PDB file of C-alpha atoms in Angstrom:
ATOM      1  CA  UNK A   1      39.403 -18.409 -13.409  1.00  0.00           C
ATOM      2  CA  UNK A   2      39.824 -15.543 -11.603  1.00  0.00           C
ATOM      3  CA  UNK A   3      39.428 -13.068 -15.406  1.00  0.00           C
ATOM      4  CA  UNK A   4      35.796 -15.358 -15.093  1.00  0.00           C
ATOM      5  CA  UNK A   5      35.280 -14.669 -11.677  1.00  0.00           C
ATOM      6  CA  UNK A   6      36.012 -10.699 -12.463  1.00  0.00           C
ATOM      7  CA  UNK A   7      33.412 -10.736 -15.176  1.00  0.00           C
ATOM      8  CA  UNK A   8      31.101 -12.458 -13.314  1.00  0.00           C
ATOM      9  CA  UNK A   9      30.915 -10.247 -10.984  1.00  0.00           C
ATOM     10  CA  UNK A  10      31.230  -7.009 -13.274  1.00  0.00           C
ATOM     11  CA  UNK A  11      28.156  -8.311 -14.987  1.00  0.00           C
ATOM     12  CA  UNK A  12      26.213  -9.121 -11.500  1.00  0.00           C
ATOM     13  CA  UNK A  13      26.987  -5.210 -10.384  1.00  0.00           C
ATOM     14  CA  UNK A  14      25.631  -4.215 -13.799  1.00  0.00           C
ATOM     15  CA  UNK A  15      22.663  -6.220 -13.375  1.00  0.00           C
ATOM     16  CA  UNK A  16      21.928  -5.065 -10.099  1.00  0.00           C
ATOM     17  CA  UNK A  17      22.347  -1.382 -10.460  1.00  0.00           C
ATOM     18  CA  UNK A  18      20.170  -1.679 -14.031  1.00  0.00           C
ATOM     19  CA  UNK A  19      17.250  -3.318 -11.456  1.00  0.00           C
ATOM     20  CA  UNK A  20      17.708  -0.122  -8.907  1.00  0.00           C
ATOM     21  CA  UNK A  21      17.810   2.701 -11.786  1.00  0.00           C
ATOM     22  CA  UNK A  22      14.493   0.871 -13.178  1.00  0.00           C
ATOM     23  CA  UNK A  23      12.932   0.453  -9.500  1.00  0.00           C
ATOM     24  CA  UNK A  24      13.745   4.067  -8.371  1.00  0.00           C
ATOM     25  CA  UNK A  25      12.207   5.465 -11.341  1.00  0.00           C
ATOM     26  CA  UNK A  26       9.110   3.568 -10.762  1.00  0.00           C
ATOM     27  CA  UNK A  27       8.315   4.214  -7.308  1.00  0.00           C
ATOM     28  CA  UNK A  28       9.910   7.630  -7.101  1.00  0.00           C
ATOM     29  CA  UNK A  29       6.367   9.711  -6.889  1.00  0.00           C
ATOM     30  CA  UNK A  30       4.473   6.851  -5.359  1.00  0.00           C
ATOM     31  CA  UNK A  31       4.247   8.167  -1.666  1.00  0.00           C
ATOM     32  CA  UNK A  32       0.684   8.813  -0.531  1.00  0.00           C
ATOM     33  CA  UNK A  33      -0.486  12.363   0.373  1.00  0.00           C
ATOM     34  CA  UNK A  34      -1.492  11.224   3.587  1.00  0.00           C
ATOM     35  CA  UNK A  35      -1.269  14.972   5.102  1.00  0.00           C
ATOM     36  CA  UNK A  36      -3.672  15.892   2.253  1.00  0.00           C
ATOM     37  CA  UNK A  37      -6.115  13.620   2.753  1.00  0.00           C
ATOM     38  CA  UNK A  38      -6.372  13.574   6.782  1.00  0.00           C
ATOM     39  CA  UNK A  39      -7.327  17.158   5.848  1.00  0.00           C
ATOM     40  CA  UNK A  40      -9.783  16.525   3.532  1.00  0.00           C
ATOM     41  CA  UNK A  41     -11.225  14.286   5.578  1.00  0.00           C
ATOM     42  CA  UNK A  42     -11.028  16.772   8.592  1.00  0.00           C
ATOM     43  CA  UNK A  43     -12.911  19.245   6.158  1.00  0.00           C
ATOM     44  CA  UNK A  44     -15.755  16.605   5.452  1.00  0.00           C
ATOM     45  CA  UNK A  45     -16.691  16.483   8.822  1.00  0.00           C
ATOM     46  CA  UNK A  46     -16.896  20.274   9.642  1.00  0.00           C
ATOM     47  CA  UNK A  47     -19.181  20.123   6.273  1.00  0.00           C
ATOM     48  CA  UNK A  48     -19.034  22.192   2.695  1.00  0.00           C
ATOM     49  CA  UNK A  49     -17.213  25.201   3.534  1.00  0.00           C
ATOM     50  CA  UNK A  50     -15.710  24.415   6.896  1.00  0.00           C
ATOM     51  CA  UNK A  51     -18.532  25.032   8.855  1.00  0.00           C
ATOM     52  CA  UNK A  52     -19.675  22.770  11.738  1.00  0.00           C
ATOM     53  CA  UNK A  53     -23.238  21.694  10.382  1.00  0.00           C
ATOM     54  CA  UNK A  54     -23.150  17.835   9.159  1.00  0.00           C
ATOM     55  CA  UNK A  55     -23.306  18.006   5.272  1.00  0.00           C
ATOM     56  CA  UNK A  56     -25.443  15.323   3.195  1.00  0.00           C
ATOM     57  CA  UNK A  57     -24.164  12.502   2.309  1.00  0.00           C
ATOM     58  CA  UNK A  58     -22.316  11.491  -1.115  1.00  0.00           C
ATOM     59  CA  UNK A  59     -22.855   8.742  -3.785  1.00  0.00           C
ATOM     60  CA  UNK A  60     -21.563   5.704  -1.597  1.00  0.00           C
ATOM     61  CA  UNK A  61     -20.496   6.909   1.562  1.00  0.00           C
ATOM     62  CA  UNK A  62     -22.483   5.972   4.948  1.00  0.00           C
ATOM     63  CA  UNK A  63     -24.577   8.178   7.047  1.00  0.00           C
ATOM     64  CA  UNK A  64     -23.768  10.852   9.483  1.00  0.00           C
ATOM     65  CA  UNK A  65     -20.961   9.557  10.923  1.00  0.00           C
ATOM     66  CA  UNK A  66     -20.699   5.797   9.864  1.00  0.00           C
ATOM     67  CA  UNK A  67     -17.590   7.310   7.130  1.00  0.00           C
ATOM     68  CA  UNK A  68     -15.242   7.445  10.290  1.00  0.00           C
ATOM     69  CA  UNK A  69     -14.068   4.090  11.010  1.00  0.00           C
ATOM     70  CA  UNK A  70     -13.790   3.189   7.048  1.00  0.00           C
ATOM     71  CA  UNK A  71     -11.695   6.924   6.863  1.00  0.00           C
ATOM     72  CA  UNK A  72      -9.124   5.421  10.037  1.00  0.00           C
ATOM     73  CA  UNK A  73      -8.724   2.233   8.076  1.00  0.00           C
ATOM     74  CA  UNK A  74      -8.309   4.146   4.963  1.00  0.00           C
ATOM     75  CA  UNK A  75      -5.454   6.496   6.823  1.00  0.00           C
ATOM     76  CA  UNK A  76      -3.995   3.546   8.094  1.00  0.00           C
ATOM     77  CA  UNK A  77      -3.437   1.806   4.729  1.00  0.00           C
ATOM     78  CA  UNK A  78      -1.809   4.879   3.325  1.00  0.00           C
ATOM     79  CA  UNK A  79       0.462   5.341   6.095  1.00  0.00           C
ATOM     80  CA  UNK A  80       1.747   1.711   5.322  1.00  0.00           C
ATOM     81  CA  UNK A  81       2.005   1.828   2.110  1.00  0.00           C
ATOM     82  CA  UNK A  82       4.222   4.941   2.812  1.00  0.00           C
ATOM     83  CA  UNK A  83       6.131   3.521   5.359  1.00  0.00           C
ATOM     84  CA  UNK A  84       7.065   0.415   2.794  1.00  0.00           C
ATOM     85  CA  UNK A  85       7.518   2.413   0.169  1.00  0.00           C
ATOM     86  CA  UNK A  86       9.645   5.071   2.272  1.00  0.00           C
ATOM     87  CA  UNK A  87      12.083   2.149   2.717  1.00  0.00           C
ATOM     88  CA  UNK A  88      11.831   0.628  -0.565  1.00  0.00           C
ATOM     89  CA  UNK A  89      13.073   4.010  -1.848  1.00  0.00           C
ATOM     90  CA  UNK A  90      15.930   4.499   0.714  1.00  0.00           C
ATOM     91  CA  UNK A  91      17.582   1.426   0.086  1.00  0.00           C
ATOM     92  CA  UNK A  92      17.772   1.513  -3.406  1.00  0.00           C
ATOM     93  CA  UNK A  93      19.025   5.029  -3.463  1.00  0.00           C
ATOM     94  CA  UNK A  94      21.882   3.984  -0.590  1.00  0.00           C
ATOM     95  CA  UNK A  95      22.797   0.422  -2.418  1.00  0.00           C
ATOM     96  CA  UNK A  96      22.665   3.244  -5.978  1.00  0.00           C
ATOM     97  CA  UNK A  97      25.452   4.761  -4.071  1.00  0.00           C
ATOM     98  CA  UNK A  98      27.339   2.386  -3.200  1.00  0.00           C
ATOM     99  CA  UNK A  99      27.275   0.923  -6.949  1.00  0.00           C
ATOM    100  CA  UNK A 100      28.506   3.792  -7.767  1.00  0.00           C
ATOM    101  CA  UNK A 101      31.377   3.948  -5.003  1.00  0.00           C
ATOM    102  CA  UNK A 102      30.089   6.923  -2.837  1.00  0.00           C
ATOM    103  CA  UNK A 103      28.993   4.910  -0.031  1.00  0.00           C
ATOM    104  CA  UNK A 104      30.383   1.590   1.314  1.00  0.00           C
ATOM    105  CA  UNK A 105      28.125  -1.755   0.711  1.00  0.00           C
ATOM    106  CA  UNK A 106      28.463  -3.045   4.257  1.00  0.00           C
ATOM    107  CA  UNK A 107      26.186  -6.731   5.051  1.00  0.00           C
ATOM    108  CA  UNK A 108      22.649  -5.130   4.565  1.00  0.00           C
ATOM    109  CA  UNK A 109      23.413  -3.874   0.877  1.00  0.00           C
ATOM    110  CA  UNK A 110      25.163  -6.587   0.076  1.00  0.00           C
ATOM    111  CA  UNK A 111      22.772  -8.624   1.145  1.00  0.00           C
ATOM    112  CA  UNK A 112      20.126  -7.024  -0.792  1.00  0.00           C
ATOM    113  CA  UNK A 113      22.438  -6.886  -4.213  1.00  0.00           C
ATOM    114  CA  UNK A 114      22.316 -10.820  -3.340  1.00  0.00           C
ATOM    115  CA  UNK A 115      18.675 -10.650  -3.385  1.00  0.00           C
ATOM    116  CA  UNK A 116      17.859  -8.135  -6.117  1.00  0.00           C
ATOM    117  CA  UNK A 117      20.444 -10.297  -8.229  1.00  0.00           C
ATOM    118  CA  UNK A 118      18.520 -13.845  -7.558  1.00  0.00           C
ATOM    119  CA  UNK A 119      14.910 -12.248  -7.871  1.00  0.00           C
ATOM    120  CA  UNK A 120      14.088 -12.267  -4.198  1.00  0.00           C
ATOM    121  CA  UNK A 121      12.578  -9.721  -1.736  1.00  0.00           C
ATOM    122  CA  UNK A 122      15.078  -8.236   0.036  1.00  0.00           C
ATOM    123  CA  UNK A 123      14.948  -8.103   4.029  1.00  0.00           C
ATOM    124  CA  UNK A 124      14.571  -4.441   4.276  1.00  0.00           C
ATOM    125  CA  UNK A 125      11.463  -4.766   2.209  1.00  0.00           C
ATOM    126  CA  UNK A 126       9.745  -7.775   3.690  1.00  0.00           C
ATOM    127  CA  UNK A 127       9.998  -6.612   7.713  1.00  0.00           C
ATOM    128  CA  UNK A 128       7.897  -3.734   6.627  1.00  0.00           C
ATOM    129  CA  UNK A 129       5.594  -5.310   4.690  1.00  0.00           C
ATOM    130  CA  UNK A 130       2.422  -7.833   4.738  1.00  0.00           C
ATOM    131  CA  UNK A 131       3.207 -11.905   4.110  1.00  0.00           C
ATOM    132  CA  UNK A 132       4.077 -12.675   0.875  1.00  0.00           C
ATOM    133  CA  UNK A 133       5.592 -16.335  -0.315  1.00  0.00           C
ATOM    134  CA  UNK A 134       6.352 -13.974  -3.723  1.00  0.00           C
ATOM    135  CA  UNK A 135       9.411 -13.950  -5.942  1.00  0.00           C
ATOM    136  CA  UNK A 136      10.574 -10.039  -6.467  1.00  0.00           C
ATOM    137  CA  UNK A 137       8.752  -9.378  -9.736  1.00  0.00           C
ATOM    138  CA  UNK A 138       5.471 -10.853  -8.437  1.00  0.00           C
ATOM    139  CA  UNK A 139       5.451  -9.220  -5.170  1.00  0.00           C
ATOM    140  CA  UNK A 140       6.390  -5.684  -7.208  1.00  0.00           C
ATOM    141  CA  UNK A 141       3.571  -6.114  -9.193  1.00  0.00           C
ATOM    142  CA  UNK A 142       1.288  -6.991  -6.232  1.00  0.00           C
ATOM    143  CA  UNK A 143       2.392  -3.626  -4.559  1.00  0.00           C
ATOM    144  CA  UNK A 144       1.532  -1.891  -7.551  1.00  0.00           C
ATOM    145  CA  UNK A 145      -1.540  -3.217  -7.291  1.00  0.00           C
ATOM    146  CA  UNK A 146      -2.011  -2.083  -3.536  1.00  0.00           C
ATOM    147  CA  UNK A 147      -1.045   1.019  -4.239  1.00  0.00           C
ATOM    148  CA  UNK A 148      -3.923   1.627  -6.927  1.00  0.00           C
ATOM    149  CA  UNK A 149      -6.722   0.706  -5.142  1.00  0.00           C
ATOM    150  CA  UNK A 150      -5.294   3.118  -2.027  1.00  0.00           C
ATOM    151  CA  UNK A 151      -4.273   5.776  -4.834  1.00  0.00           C
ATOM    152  CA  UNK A 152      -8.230   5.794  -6.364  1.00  0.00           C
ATOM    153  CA  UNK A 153      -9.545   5.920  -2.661  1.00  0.00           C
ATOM    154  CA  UNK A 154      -7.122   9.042  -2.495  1.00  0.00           C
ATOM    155  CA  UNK A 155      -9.099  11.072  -5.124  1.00  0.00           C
ATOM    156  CA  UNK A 156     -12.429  10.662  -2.661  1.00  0.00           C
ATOM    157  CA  UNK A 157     -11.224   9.149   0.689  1.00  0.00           C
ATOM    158  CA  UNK A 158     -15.029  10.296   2.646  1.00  0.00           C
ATOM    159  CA  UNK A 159     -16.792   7.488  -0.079  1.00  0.00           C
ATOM    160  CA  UNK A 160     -16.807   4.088   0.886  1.00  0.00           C
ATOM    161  CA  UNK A 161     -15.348   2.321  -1.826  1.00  0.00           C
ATOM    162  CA  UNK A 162     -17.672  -0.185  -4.302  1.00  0.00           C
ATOM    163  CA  UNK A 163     -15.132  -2.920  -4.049  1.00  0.00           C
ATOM    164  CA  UNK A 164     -12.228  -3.348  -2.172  1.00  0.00           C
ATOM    165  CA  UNK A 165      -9.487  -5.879  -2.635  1.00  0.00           C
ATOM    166  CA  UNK A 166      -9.722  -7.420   1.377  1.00  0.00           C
ATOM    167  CA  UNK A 167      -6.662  -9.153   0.373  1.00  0.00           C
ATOM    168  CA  UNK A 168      -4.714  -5.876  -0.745  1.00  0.00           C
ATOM    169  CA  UNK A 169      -4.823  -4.507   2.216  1.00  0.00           C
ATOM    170  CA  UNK A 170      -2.074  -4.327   4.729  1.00  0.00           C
ATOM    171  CA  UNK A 171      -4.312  -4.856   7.823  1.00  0.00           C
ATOM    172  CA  UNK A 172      -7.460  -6.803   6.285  1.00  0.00           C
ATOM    173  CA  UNK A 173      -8.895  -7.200   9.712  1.00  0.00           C
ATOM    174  CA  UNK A 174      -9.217  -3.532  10.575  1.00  0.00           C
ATOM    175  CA  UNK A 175     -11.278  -3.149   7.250  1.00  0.00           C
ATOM    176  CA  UNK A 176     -13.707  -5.933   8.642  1.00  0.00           C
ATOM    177  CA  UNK A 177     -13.851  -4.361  11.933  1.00  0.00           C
ATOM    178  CA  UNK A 178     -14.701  -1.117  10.415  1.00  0.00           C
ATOM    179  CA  UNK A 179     -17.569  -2.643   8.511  1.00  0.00           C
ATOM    180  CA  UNK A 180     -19.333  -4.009  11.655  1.00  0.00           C
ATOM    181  CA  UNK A 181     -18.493  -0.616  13.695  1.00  0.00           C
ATOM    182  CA  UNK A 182     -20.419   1.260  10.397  1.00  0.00           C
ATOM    183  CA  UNK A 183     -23.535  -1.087  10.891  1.00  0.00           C
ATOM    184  CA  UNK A 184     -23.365  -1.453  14.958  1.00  0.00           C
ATOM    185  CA  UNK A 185     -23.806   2.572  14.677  1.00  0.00           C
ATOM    186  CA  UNK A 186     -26.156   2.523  12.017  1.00  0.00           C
ATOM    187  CA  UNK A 187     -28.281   0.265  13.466  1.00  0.00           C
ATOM    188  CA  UNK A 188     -27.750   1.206  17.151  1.00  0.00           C
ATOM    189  CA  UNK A 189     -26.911  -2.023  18.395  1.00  0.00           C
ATOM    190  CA  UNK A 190     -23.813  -3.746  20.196  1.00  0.00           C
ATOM    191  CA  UNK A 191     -20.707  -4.259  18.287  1.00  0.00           C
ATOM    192  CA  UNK A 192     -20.730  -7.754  20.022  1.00  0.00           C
ATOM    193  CA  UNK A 193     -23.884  -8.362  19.079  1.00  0.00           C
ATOM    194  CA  UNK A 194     -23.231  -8.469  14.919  1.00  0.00           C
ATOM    195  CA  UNK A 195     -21.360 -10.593  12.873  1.00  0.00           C
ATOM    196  CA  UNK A 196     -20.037 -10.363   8.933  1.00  0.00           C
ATOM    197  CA  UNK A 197     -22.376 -12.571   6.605  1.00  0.00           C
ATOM    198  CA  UNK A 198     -20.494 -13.416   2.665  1.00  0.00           C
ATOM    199  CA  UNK A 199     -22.300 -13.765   0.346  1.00  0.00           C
ATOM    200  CA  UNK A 200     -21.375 -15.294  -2.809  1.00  0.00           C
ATOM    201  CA  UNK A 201     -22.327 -13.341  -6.576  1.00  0.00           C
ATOM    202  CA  UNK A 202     -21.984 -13.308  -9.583  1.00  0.00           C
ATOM    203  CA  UNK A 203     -20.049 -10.603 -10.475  1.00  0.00           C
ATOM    204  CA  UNK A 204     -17.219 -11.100 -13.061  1.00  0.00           C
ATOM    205  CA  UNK A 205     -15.777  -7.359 -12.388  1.00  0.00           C
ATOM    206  CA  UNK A 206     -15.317  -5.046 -10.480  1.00  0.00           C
ATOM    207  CA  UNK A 207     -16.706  -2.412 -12.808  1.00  0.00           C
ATOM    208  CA  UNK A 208     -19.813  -3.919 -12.860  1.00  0.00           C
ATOM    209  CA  UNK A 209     -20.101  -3.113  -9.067  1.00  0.00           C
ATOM    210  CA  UNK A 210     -22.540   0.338  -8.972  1.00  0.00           C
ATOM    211  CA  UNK A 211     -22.326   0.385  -5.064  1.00  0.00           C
ATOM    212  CA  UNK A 212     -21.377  -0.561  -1.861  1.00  0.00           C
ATOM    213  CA  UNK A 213     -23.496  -3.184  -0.554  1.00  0.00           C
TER     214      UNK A 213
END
């Protein structure tokens, strides 16, 4: 029994530190450039060139300066994503360690080893993310798909997107906010005084989108 209970274990440590080689290559280069962007965005407002007059607006973004409460959202996605991510990639690489006997697995790692082991999310994970009911290869695969659709706003963070996932979003509620603060300026009215309106279509994807609405 105890030969058994040896292998058994052997073959749960090899397991476990085959799932953290895979995960660390996967997520090592998926940090945001949130510096980058804040800067681009910084740039957008001074206008083309860095000068102070307002430039004209592009393909899909909102006049004058409607683009700024989408761009917060937008900053505050990426920074989440980061900060998940951030700790998705420090745990992995400390519980690597201690797999490989340089650092002591103390409750926390083994508690995750439990949970990487049985397919669930561990606890270090979860308190930084958004709700999820998920088992660990469905909620990776969810937060790959997060991370796209804040990656592709990356390459042109000033344009409003033509569809966003609401329910990919860490805080979905700031994104609706920031869609009544756009038309409240636009439109010169109270924010108080507007409300969000669905709409039901007919499109079957999203690259049949051309616009924002």
């Amino acid at each position: 029994d105890g030969v058994a209970a040896a292998g058994g274990a052997e073959a749960k440590m090899r397991s476990v530190e085959s799932t953290v080689n895979d995960l660390l290559v996967e997520f090592s280069d998926m940090l945001l450039p949130v510096d980058e962007v804040r800067q681009a965005l910084a740039g957008d407002e001074e206008g083309v060139g860095g000068s102070s007059s307002p430039r004209s607006p592009r393909a899909g973004e909102a006049e004058g300066t409607a683009v700024s409460p989408f761009a917060t959202v937008f900053l505050q996605e990426c920074s989440s994503c980061n900060t998940l991510v951030s700790a998705l990639l420090r745990s992995l690489q400390e519980l690597s360690a201690g797999l490989r006997g340089e650092l002591t697995i103390g409750d926390a790692l083994e508690r995750m080893l439990d949970n990487l082991f049985l397919g669930r999310v561990p606890t270090q994970w979860s308190s930084v993310a958004y709700p999820s009911n998920n088992g660990l290869a469905a909620w990776l695969a969810d937060l790959q798909r997060r991370h796209e659709q804040l990656s592709s706003w990356c390459d042109m963070p000033a344009a409003l997107p033509s569809v966003t996932w609401l329910a990919g979003l860490f805080h979905p509620q700031s994104f609706l906010t920031a869609v009544l603060q756009t038309h409240a300026q636009a439109a010169s009215v109270a924010l108080d005084s507007i409300a969000i309106n669905t709409d039901v279509t007919d499109f079957a994807t999203a690259e049949a989108v051309t616009g924002p609405p």
